[in-house]
């Protein structure tokens, strides 16, 4: 099996040499999905990302693949319907990355909907899943709720329900979209920032001016159509084409807290309503529990998005109200992460009531901006966007066949997992069981390549952090096969050490940097700079915790 990505310099050469059907700006889940859908239809695609795959909003989500129960309240039934259908497609097409999960929804006195309304909403949710859901919701008595989650016991608890939904690894889901697009011929590269845009109004192709953030060189990418999938930066990109273009985004900041699993031990995901009408989630994730999220207007720069002390206080107060005996306080918080929902501005709506539905807008110059939406609906957004490009491409003499991504397996699911697990290479590997299961869950059938690395160099079986299943080989694999180009890429978006490891993995980061240095031919200064950049990410994720 050859690598999906060609060497980076070959990709840069192709970007400046070829004329593409579509140039996609932004390598979050949306841009990655557009690139995958287009490449799978046989179109030629360039995909450029200014940082790393999923480095914008797409690694900072709650990591749920869900219908969005809450949107039934805002009357967005079609969005829930579409999300549930996409959830079920993803459960089948990426079983290693999107897993079914039972969500526990407790009902409380004086907050959230009364239990009978919740039951009605969950029945509607079951019906909208058209019977494809892994199971249906079940109502629970107060005692049954407490038997499942002891920490929910408190004077406000009345009863509860469990319902099926899904969870994922958002960054790796984005990456596998890109990997699939690349395996289908898309030319995709990171650290390429779009700095200029000249649409091809009358000429044969638009020009996308791209600056290589590693070398400082500028490259001109020519394409018949341009898609702006820059998420929270989409208005900035629109203004590269037309400086007077009106903003279409409403940015909403969402913050998560990371606390040790020992301080908030949960057996499964808890979705809990707040008195302000919001639905928050507590998600057990290995050594930690994630708590989120907030939903507040944001008007600053998308380049500088961090949790503030007020976010921490809000989430901790919510946790104390919901899990009284855990009595969480600020010193329990290990780290935070914050992201921006790139929602579409709708006059007269509060940020919480602003629709999560996507918008696809075509500028006068023919640049197509796609924004809004959800991680869950990314495939459908990709499909709808490429459908919108079809008439533009037809004018250039390019026929666009129908989408084929519905049901298309992701790269890690290209081979049946039963045959992977029973492959002699896998079960004869001398890895600890825990590490092997972890690798199978993370990489699916791509696990062979990681195991080939450990077979060639047994020292790469070493755990990156004692007590966690991640191994050194994953760093090498991330550099060789997954386009990782910094310690942060590996620790935040290829693994979860940023929030799961003690001290956010800073000690292991030194060894990871040395492994990356060998793979990417870094100088000592470059190795140091990558470590320093990761240390900065850690301190920014904790900055709001030091001010009281
Ligand atoms: P981004 O991921 O931000 O991608 C845009 C990319 O464009 C970035 O990587 C950026 O670096 C790049 N870019 C910008 N400018 C340029 C340029 N000039 N040149 C090149 N590249 C550029 N959805 C769910 O379905 N489930 C959830 O549980 C969920 N939870 C969420 C929780 C929070 C707190 C938030 C904020 C969102 C959540 N969402 C969830 C929504 C979902 O995460 C977003 O809708 C989705 O990630 C947006 O992806 P995107 O690709 O549009 O934007």
Coordinates of C-alpha atoms and ligand atoms in Angstrom, one line a residue:
X1 CA 0.0 0.0 0.0
X2 CA 1.6 3.3 -1.0
X3 CA 1.3 6.5 1.0
X4 CA -1.8 8.7 0.2
X5 CA 0.3 11.9 0.3
X6 CA 3.1 12.4 -2.2
X7 CA 6.2 14.1 -0.8
X8 CA 5.3 17.8 0.0
X9 CA 7.7 19.3 -2.6
X10 CA 6.0 17.2 -5.3
X11 CA 2.6 18.4 -4.1
X12 CA 3.8 22.0 -4.2
X13 CA 5.1 21.5 -7.7
X14 CA 1.8 20.0 -8.9
X15 CA -0.1 22.9 -7.3
X16 CA 1.8 25.5 -9.3
X17 CA 1.9 23.4 -12.5
X18 CA -1.6 22.0 -13.0
X19 CA -5.0 23.6 -13.7
X20 CA -7.5 22.1 -11.3
X21 CA -11.3 21.8 -11.6
X22 CA -11.7 22.9 -8.0
X23 CA -9.4 24.7 -5.5
X24 CA -10.6 24.3 -2.0
X25 CA -9.4 26.8 0.7
X26 CA -9.4 25.4 4.2
X27 CA -8.6 21.9 5.6
X28 CA -11.2 21.6 8.3
X29 CA -14.0 19.0 8.1
X30 CA -15.9 21.1 5.5
X31 CA -13.1 21.7 3.0
X32 CA -11.9 18.1 3.5
X33 CA -15.4 16.8 2.7
X34 CA -15.7 19.0 -0.4
X35 CA -12.4 17.8 -1.6
X36 CA -13.3 14.1 -1.0
X37 CA -16.7 14.4 -2.7
X38 CA -15.2 16.1 -5.7
X39 CA -12.2 13.8 -6.0
X40 CA -14.5 10.8 -5.7
X41 CA -16.6 12.1 -8.7
X42 CA -13.4 12.2 -10.8
X43 CA -12.8 15.9 -10.6
X44 CA -9.3 17.3 -10.2
X45 CA -8.9 19.0 -6.8
X46 CA -6.4 21.2 -5.0
X47 CA -6.9 21.5 -1.2
X48 CA -4.8 24.1 0.8
X49 CA -4.8 24.6 4.5
X50 CA -2.9 27.4 6.3
X51 CA -2.1 25.4 9.4
X52 CA -2.7 21.6 10.0
X53 CA -5.6 19.5 9.0
X54 CA -8.5 20.3 11.4
X55 CA -6.4 22.9 13.2
X56 CA -9.3 25.5 13.2
X57 CA -12.6 24.6 14.7
X58 CA -12.6 21.0 13.6
X59 CA -10.5 19.5 16.4
X60 CA -12.2 21.6 19.1
X61 CA -15.7 20.2 18.8
X62 CA -17.6 18.1 21.5
X63 CA -16.7 15.1 19.2
X64 CA -20.3 13.9 18.9
X65 CA -21.8 12.6 15.7
X66 CA -25.4 13.2 16.6
X67 CA -28.8 14.3 15.4
X68 CA -28.8 17.2 17.8
X69 CA -31.8 16.6 20.1
X70 CA -31.8 20.3 21.0
X71 CA -32.6 21.4 17.5
X72 CA -36.1 19.8 17.8
X73 CA -36.8 22.6 20.2
X74 CA -35.9 25.2 17.6
X75 CA -38.1 23.5 15.1
X76 CA -35.2 22.5 12.8
X77 CA -36.7 19.0 12.2
X78 CA -35.1 18.7 8.8
X79 CA -31.6 19.4 10.3
X80 CA -32.2 16.7 12.9
X81 CA -33.4 14.3 10.2
X82 CA -30.4 15.0 7.9
X83 CA -28.0 14.7 10.9
X84 CA -29.4 11.4 12.0
X85 CA -29.2 10.0 8.5
X86 CA -25.6 11.1 8.2
X87 CA -24.8 9.8 11.6
X88 CA -25.9 6.3 10.5
X89 CA -23.9 6.5 7.3
X90 CA -20.8 7.5 9.3
X91 CA -21.3 4.6 11.8
X92 CA -21.2 2.3 8.8
X93 CA -18.5 4.0 6.7
X94 CA -16.1 4.8 9.5
X95 CA -16.7 2.3 12.3
X96 CA -13.2 2.8 13.7
X97 CA -13.8 6.6 14.1
X98 CA -17.5 6.9 14.7
X99 CA -18.9 4.7 17.4
X100 CA -22.4 4.3 18.7
X101 CA -22.8 5.6 22.3
X102 CA -25.7 5.7 24.8
X103 CA -26.4 9.2 26.1
X104 CA -27.9 9.5 29.5
X105 CA -30.3 12.5 29.8
X106 CA -31.3 13.2 33.4
X107 CA -34.4 15.2 34.1
X108 CA -34.2 17.8 36.9
X109 CA -36.7 19.8 38.9
X110 CA -36.6 23.5 37.8
X111 CA -34.4 23.0 34.8
X112 CA -34.8 21.6 31.3
X113 CA -38.1 20.3 30.0
X114 CA -40.5 18.2 32.2
X115 CA -39.9 14.4 31.8
X116 CA -43.0 13.9 29.6
X117 CA -41.8 16.5 27.1
X118 CA -38.4 14.9 27.1
X119 CA -40.0 11.5 26.3
X120 CA -42.0 13.1 23.5
X121 CA -38.8 14.7 22.1
X122 CA -37.0 11.4 22.3
X123 CA -39.8 9.6 20.6
X124 CA -39.6 12.1 17.7
X125 CA -35.8 11.5 17.6
X126 CA -36.3 7.8 17.3
X127 CA -38.9 8.3 14.5
X128 CA -36.6 10.7 12.7
X129 CA -33.9 8.1 12.7
X130 CA -36.3 6.0 10.7
X131 CA -35.6 2.9 12.7
X132 CA -32.0 2.8 11.6
X133 CA -30.8 3.9 15.0
X134 CA -28.6 1.4 16.9
X135 CA -31.5 1.2 19.5
X136 CA -34.4 3.3 20.7
X137 CA -34.6 5.6 23.8
X138 CA -35.5 4.1 27.2
X139 CA -37.0 5.9 30.2
X140 CA -35.3 5.5 33.5
X141 CA -36.5 6.0 37.1
X142 CA -34.5 8.2 39.5
X143 CA -33.1 5.0 41.0
X144 CA -32.0 3.6 37.6
X145 CA -30.3 6.9 36.8
X146 CA -28.4 6.9 40.0
X147 CA -27.5 3.2 39.5
X148 CA -25.9 4.2 36.2
X149 CA -24.3 7.4 37.3
X150 CA -23.9 7.7 41.1
X151 CA -22.6 11.3 40.8
X152 CA -26.0 12.5 39.5
X153 CA -27.6 11.9 42.8
X154 CA -28.9 15.1 44.2
X155 CA -32.1 16.9 45.4
X156 CA -33.0 18.2 41.8
X157 CA -32.8 14.8 40.1
X158 CA -36.3 13.4 39.1
X159 CA -35.8 10.7 36.5
X160 CA -34.0 10.2 33.1
X161 CA -33.7 8.5 29.8
X162 CA -31.0 7.0 27.6
X163 CA -30.9 7.4 23.9
X164 CA -28.5 6.3 21.2
X165 CA -26.2 8.6 19.3
X166 CA -22.5 8.6 18.2
X167 CA -19.1 9.9 19.2
X168 CA -16.0 10.4 17.1
X169 CA -12.4 11.7 16.9
X170 CA -13.1 14.9 15.1
X171 CA -9.5 15.6 13.9
X172 CA -9.0 12.1 12.6
X173 CA -12.3 12.2 10.9
X174 CA -11.1 15.3 9.1
X175 CA -7.8 13.7 8.3
X176 CA -9.4 10.5 6.8
X177 CA -11.5 12.7 4.5
X178 CA -8.3 14.3 3.3
X179 CA -6.5 11.0 3.0
X180 CA -9.4 9.6 1.0
X181 CA -9.4 12.7 -1.3
X182 CA -5.6 12.4 -1.7
X183 CA -5.9 8.7 -2.6
X184 CA -8.4 9.7 -5.3
X185 CA -5.9 12.1 -6.8
X186 CA -6.5 15.4 -4.9
X187 CA -3.4 17.5 -4.3
X188 CA -3.6 18.5 -0.6
X189 CA -1.1 20.3 1.5
X190 CA -0.9 22.1 4.8
X191 CA 1.0 25.3 5.8
X192 CA -0.3 26.9 2.6
X193 CA -2.1 30.2 3.3
X194 CA -4.3 31.8 0.7
X195 CA -3.3 35.4 0.6
X196 CA -4.9 36.5 -2.7
X197 CA -7.8 35.6 -4.9
X198 CA -8.5 36.5 -8.5
X199 CA -11.6 34.8 -9.8
X200 CA -11.6 33.8 -13.5
X201 CA -14.7 35.9 -14.4
X202 CA -14.0 35.7 -18.1
X203 CA -10.7 33.8 -18.3
X204 CA -10.3 30.1 -18.2
X205 CA -9.3 29.8 -14.6
X206 CA -9.2 31.6 -11.2
X207 CA -5.9 32.3 -9.5
X208 CA -5.5 31.5 -5.9
X209 CA -2.3 33.1 -4.5
X210 CA -0.9 30.9 -1.8
X211 CA 2.0 31.6 0.6
X212 CA 4.0 28.6 1.8
X213 CA 4.4 29.3 5.5
X214 CA 7.4 27.0 5.7
X215 CA 9.6 28.5 3.0
X216 CA 7.9 31.9 2.6
X217 CA 7.6 31.3 -1.2
X218 CA 4.4 32.2 -3.0
X219 CA 2.6 29.8 -5.4
X220 CA -0.2 30.5 -7.8
X221 CA -2.9 27.8 -8.0
X222 CA -5.1 27.9 -11.1
X223 CA -8.6 26.4 -10.9
X224 CA -11.9 26.6 -12.8
X225 CA -13.8 26.9 -9.5
X226 CA -12.8 28.1 -6.0
X227 CA -14.4 26.9 -2.8
X228 CA -14.0 29.0 0.3
X229 CA -14.3 26.5 3.3
X230 CA -12.2 28.7 5.7
X231 CA -14.7 28.3 8.6
X232 CA -14.3 31.2 11.0
X233 CA -12.0 32.9 8.5
X234 CA -14.5 32.6 5.6
X235 CA -15.3 36.4 5.7
X236 CA -11.6 37.2 5.6
X237 CA -11.2 35.0 2.5
X238 CA -14.3 36.6 0.9
X239 CA -12.6 39.9 1.3
X240 CA -9.5 38.7 -0.6
X241 CA -11.8 38.5 -3.6
X242 CA -13.8 41.7 -2.9
X243 CA -12.7 44.0 -0.1
X244 CA -16.2 45.4 0.2
X245 CA -17.9 42.1 0.6
X246 CA -20.3 42.1 3.6
X247 CA -19.6 39.6 6.4
X248 CA -21.9 36.6 6.5
X249 CA -20.7 34.9 9.6
X250 CA -21.8 35.0 13.2
X251 CA -19.0 33.4 15.3
X252 CA -20.0 31.6 18.5
X253 CA -17.3 30.5 20.9
X254 CA -17.6 27.1 22.6
X255 CA -15.3 26.1 25.5
X256 CA -14.5 22.7 26.9
X257 CA -12.9 21.9 30.2
X258 CA -10.7 18.8 30.8
X259 CA -10.9 17.3 34.3
X260 CA -9.3 14.0 35.6
X261 CA -11.6 11.0 35.2
X262 CA -10.9 10.4 38.9
X263 CA -12.6 13.7 39.8
X264 CA -15.6 13.1 37.5
X265 CA -15.8 9.4 37.0
X266 CA -18.6 8.5 34.6
X267 CA -19.6 5.3 32.9
X268 CA -21.0 7.0 29.8
X269 CA -21.9 10.3 28.2
X270 CA -24.3 12.5 30.2
X271 CA -26.3 15.2 28.4
X272 CA -27.6 17.6 30.9
X273 CA -29.9 20.6 30.6
X274 CA -29.1 24.0 32.2
X275 CA -31.6 26.6 33.5
X276 CA -30.6 28.9 30.6
X277 CA -32.0 26.3 28.2
X278 CA -28.6 25.0 27.0
X279 CA -27.7 21.3 26.8
X280 CA -24.3 20.5 28.1
X281 CA -22.3 17.3 27.9
X282 CA -19.9 15.4 30.2
X283 CA -17.9 12.9 28.2
X284 CA -15.6 10.3 29.7
X285 CA -12.5 10.0 27.5
X286 CA -9.9 7.6 28.9
X287 CA -8.0 9.2 31.7
X288 CA -10.1 12.4 31.6
X289 CA -13.7 13.7 31.4
X290 CA -14.5 16.5 29.0
X291 CA -17.1 19.1 30.0
X292 CA -18.7 21.4 27.5
X293 CA -19.7 23.6 26.0
X294 CA -20.5 27.3 26.1
X295 CA -22.1 29.3 23.3
X296 CA -21.2 33.0 23.3
X297 CA -20.9 35.6 20.6
X298 CA -17.3 36.2 19.5
X299 CA -16.0 39.3 17.7
X300 CA -12.3 39.0 18.0
X301 CA -9.7 37.4 15.7
X302 CA -10.3 33.7 14.9
X303 CA -6.5 33.4 15.3
X304 CA -6.8 34.0 19.0
X305 CA -9.6 31.9 20.6
X306 CA -9.2 30.9 24.2
X307 CA -11.3 30.0 27.2
X308 CA -11.9 32.9 29.6
X309 CA -12.3 32.6 33.3
X310 CA -16.1 33.3 33.0
X311 CA -16.4 30.2 30.7
X312 CA -14.6 28.1 33.3
X313 CA -16.8 29.4 36.1
X314 CA -20.0 28.8 34.1
X315 CA -19.0 25.2 33.3
X316 CA -17.9 24.4 36.8
X317 CA -21.1 25.8 38.3
X318 CA -23.1 23.6 35.8
X319 CA -21.0 20.6 36.8
X320 CA -21.5 21.3 40.5
X321 CA -25.2 21.7 40.1
X322 CA -25.5 18.4 38.1
X323 CA -22.9 16.2 39.9
X324 CA -23.1 17.7 43.4
X325 CA -20.9 15.1 45.2
X326 CA -18.0 15.7 42.8
X327 CA -17.8 19.3 43.9
X328 CA -15.5 20.3 41.1
X329 CA -13.4 23.4 41.5
X330 CA -11.0 25.4 39.3
X331 CA -7.9 23.6 40.5
X332 CA -9.4 20.3 39.1
X333 CA -9.3 21.6 35.6
X334 CA -6.3 20.2 33.7
X335 CA -6.7 22.2 30.5
X336 CA -9.3 23.9 28.3
X337 CA -9.9 24.2 24.6
X338 CA -12.0 26.7 22.8
X339 CA -13.4 26.8 19.2
X340 CA -15.5 29.0 17.0
X341 CA -18.7 27.8 15.4
X342 CA -18.7 29.5 11.9
X343 CA -22.5 30.1 11.9
X344 CA -24.4 32.1 9.3
X345 CA -25.6 35.5 10.5
X346 CA -29.4 35.6 10.7
X347 CA -30.9 39.0 11.8
X348 CA -33.0 39.0 15.0
X349 CA -31.6 35.6 16.4
X350 CA -29.6 35.2 19.5
X351 CA -26.4 33.2 19.1
X352 CA -27.9 30.1 20.8
X353 CA -30.9 30.3 18.5
X354 CA -28.8 30.8 15.3
X355 CA -29.3 27.8 13.0
X356 CA -26.5 25.2 12.7
X357 CA -27.6 24.6 9.1
X358 CA -25.0 25.3 6.4
X359 CA -25.1 28.0 3.8
X360 CA -23.6 27.8 0.3
X361 CA -23.2 31.3 -1.3
X362 CA -21.8 32.1 -4.7
X363 CA -20.1 35.4 -5.1
X364 CA -20.4 37.5 -8.3
X365 CA -16.9 36.3 -9.3
X366 CA -18.0 32.7 -8.9
X367 CA -16.3 31.9 -5.6
X368 CA -18.4 29.5 -3.6
X369 CA -18.4 29.9 0.2
X370 CA -19.7 27.1 2.3
X371 CA -20.1 27.6 6.0
X372 CA -22.2 26.7 9.1
X373 CA -23.2 23.1 9.4
X374 CA -21.9 20.5 11.7
X375 CA -19.2 17.9 11.9
X376 CA -22.0 15.3 11.6
X377 CA -23.3 16.6 8.3
X378 CA -19.9 17.2 6.7
X379 CA -20.4 14.5 4.0
X380 CA -23.7 16.0 2.9
X381 CA -22.3 19.5 2.9
X382 CA -19.5 18.3 0.6
X383 CA -22.0 16.7 -1.7
X384 CA -24.3 19.8 -1.8
X385 CA -21.3 22.1 -2.4
X386 CA -20.0 20.1 -5.4
X387 CA -23.6 20.0 -6.8
X388 CA -23.6 23.8 -6.7
X389 CA -20.3 23.9 -8.6
X390 CA -21.7 21.7 -11.4
X391 CA -23.2 24.5 -13.5
X392 CA -20.0 26.6 -13.2
X393 CA -17.9 23.6 -14.2
X394 CA -20.2 22.8 -17.1
X395 CA -19.6 26.2 -18.5
X396 CA -15.9 25.2 -18.5
X397 CA -16.8 22.1 -20.4
X398 CA -16.4 19.8 -17.4
X399 CA -19.2 17.3 -16.7
X400 CA -19.9 16.6 -13.0
X401 CA -21.2 13.1 -12.3
X402 CA -23.4 12.5 -9.2
X403 CA -21.8 12.1 -5.8
X404 CA -20.6 8.7 -4.7
X405 CA -19.6 9.4 -1.1
X406 CA -22.8 8.1 0.4
X407 CA -21.7 4.7 2.0
X408 CA -18.1 5.0 0.7
X409 CA -15.9 3.5 3.3
X410 CA -13.2 5.8 4.9
X411 CA -9.6 4.7 4.4
X412 CA -9.4 3.0 7.8
X413 CA -12.5 1.0 7.0
X414 CA -11.6 0.0 3.4
X415 CA -11.0 -3.6 4.6
X416 CA -13.3 -5.7 6.8
X417 CA -12.2 -5.4 10.5
X418 CA -12.8 -9.1 11.1
X419 CA -10.1 -10.0 8.6
X420 CA -7.8 -7.3 10.0
X421 CA -8.1 -8.6 13.6
X422 CA -7.4 -12.2 12.5
X423 CA -4.5 -11.2 10.3
X424 CA -1.4 -13.1 11.6
X425 CA 0.6 -9.8 11.4
X426 CA -1.8 -8.3 13.9
X427 CA -2.3 -11.0 16.4
X428 CA 1.3 -12.1 16.4
X429 CA 2.6 -8.6 17.1
X430 CA 4.2 -8.5 20.5
X431 CA 2.4 -5.3 21.5
X432 CA 0.5 -5.3 24.8
X433 CA -3.2 -6.0 24.3
X434 CA -4.2 -2.5 25.4
X435 CA -1.9 -0.9 22.8
X436 CA -3.1 -3.3 20.1
X437 CA -6.8 -2.5 20.7
X438 CA -6.0 1.2 20.8
X439 CA -4.2 1.0 17.4
X440 CA -7.0 -1.0 15.8
X441 CA -9.6 1.5 17.1
X442 CA -7.6 4.5 16.0
X443 CA -6.3 3.4 12.6
X444 CA -8.8 0.6 11.6
X445 CA -7.3 -1.4 8.8
X446 CA -4.5 1.1 8.4
X447 CA -3.1 -0.5 11.5
X448 CA -0.9 -2.8 9.3
X449 CA 1.3 0.2 8.5
X450 CA 1.9 1.1 12.1
X451 CA 2.6 -2.5 12.9
X452 CA 5.1 -2.7 10.0
X453 CA 7.0 0.1 11.7
X454 CA 7.1 -1.7 15.0
X455 CA 8.2 -4.9 13.3
X456 CA 11.1 -3.1 11.6
X457 CA 12.1 -1.2 14.7
X458 CA 10.9 -2.9 17.9
X459 CA 12.0 0.1 20.0
X460 CA 9.0 2.0 18.5
X461 CA 6.7 -0.1 20.6
X462 CA 7.6 2.0 23.6
X463 CA 4.6 3.9 25.1
X464 CA 4.9 7.7 24.6
X465 CA 3.6 8.2 28.1
X466 CA 3.7 5.5 30.8
X467 CA 0.2 4.2 31.5
X468 CA -1.3 5.4 28.1
X469 CA -1.6 3.2 25.0
X470 CA 0.0 5.6 22.5
X471 CA 3.3 4.4 21.2
X472 CA 6.4 6.0 19.6
X473 CA 5.6 4.4 16.2
X474 CA 2.5 6.7 16.0
X475 CA 4.8 9.7 15.8
X476 CA 6.8 8.2 13.0
X477 CA 3.6 7.1 11.2
X478 CA 2.0 10.6 11.7
X479 CA 5.0 12.2 9.9
X480 CA 5.3 9.5 7.2
X481 CA 1.7 9.0 6.3
X482 CA -0.5 11.6 8.0
X483 CA 1.1 14.9 7.1
X484 CA 2.0 15.8 10.7
X485 CA 4.6 18.6 10.7
X486 CA 4.9 19.6 14.3
X487 CA 4.7 18.2 17.8
X488 CA 1.4 20.0 18.2
X489 CA 0.0 18.2 15.1
X490 CA 0.9 14.9 16.7
X491 CA -0.1 15.5 20.3
X492 CA -3.3 17.5 19.6
X493 CA -4.7 16.2 16.3
X494 CA -3.1 12.7 15.6
X495 CA -3.3 11.5 19.2
X496 CA -5.0 13.0 22.3
X497 CA -2.0 13.4 24.5
X498 CA -2.7 17.2 24.7
X499 CA -5.6 16.5 27.0
X500 CA -5.2 12.9 28.1
X501 CA -1.6 12.8 29.3
X502 CA -0.3 14.1 32.6
X503 CA 1.1 17.6 32.2
X504 CA -0.3 17.5 28.6
X505 CA 2.5 15.2 27.6
X506 CA 5.3 17.8 27.8
X507 CA 7.9 15.2 28.9
X508 CA 7.0 12.9 26.0
X509 CA 7.0 15.8 23.6
X510 CA 10.9 15.9 23.8
X511 CA 11.1 12.3 22.5
X512 CA 8.4 12.9 19.9
X513 CA 10.3 16.0 18.7
X514 CA 13.4 13.9 18.2
X515 CA 11.5 11.3 16.2
X516 CA 9.9 14.0 14.1
X517 CA 13.3 15.7 13.6
X518 CA 14.6 12.5 12.0
X519 CA 11.6 12.0 9.8
X520 CA 11.3 15.6 8.6
X521 CA 15.0 16.4 8.5
X522 CA 14.8 19.3 11.0
X523 CA 17.7 21.3 12.3
X524 CA 18.2 21.6 16.0
X525 CA 16.6 25.0 15.9
X526 CA 13.5 23.7 14.1
X527 CA 13.2 20.9 16.7
X528 CA 13.4 23.4 19.5
X529 CA 10.9 25.7 17.8
X530 CA 8.4 22.9 17.4
X531 CA 8.7 22.0 21.1
X532 CA 8.4 25.7 22.1
X533 CA 5.3 26.1 20.0
X534 CA 3.7 23.1 21.7
X535 CA 4.6 24.4 25.1
X536 CA 2.9 27.7 24.1
X537 CA -0.3 25.7 23.2
X538 CA -0.2 24.2 26.6
X539 CA 0.2 27.5 28.4
X540 CA -2.6 29.1 26.4
X541 CA -4.9 26.2 27.2
X542 CA -4.3 26.9 30.9
X543 CA -4.0 30.7 30.9
X544 CA -7.5 31.3 32.1
X545 CA -6.9 29.0 35.1
X546 CA -4.2 31.1 36.6
X547 CA -6.2 34.3 36.9
X548 CA -8.7 34.2 39.7
Ligands
LIG1 P1 -12.6 24.8 10.4 O1 -12.5 23.5 11.1 O2 -12.3 26.0 11.2 O3 -11.8 24.8 9.1 C1 -11.5 26.0 8.4 C2 -10.0 25.9 8.0 O4 -9.7 26.9 7.1 C3 -9.1 26.0 9.2 O5 -8.3 24.8 9.4 C4 -8.2 27.2 8.8 O6 -6.9 27.1 9.3 C5 -8.3 27.2 7.3 N1 -8.1 28.5 6.7 C6 -8.6 29.7 7.1 N2 -8.1 30.7 6.4 C7 -7.3 30.2 5.4 C8 -6.5 30.7 4.4 N3 -6.5 32.0 4.1 N4 -5.8 29.8 3.6 C9 -5.8 28.5 3.9 N5 -6.5 27.9 4.9 C10 -7.3 28.8 5.7 N6 -20.5 19.5 15.3 C11 -21.0 18.2 15.5 O7 -21.5 17.6 14.6 N7 -20.8 17.6 16.7 C12 -20.3 18.2 17.8 O8 -20.2 17.6 18.8 C13 -19.9 19.6 17.6 N8 -19.4 20.2 18.7 C14 -19.0 21.5 18.6 C15 -18.5 22.1 19.7 C16 -17.9 23.4 19.5 C17 -17.3 24.1 20.8 C18 -17.8 24.0 18.3 C19 -17.2 25.3 18.1 C20 -18.4 23.4 17.2 C21 -19.0 22.1 17.3 N9 -19.5 21.5 16.2 C22 -20.0 20.2 16.3 C23 -19.5 22.1 14.9 C24 -18.3 21.7 14.1 O9 -17.2 21.5 14.9 C25 -18.0 22.8 13.0 O10 -19.2 23.0 12.3 C26 -17.0 22.3 12.0 O11 -15.8 21.8 12.7 C27 -16.5 23.5 11.2 O12 -15.6 23.1 10.2 P2 -15.0 24.0 9.1 O13 -14.2 23.1 8.2 O14 -16.1 24.7 8.5 O15 -14.1 25.1 9.9

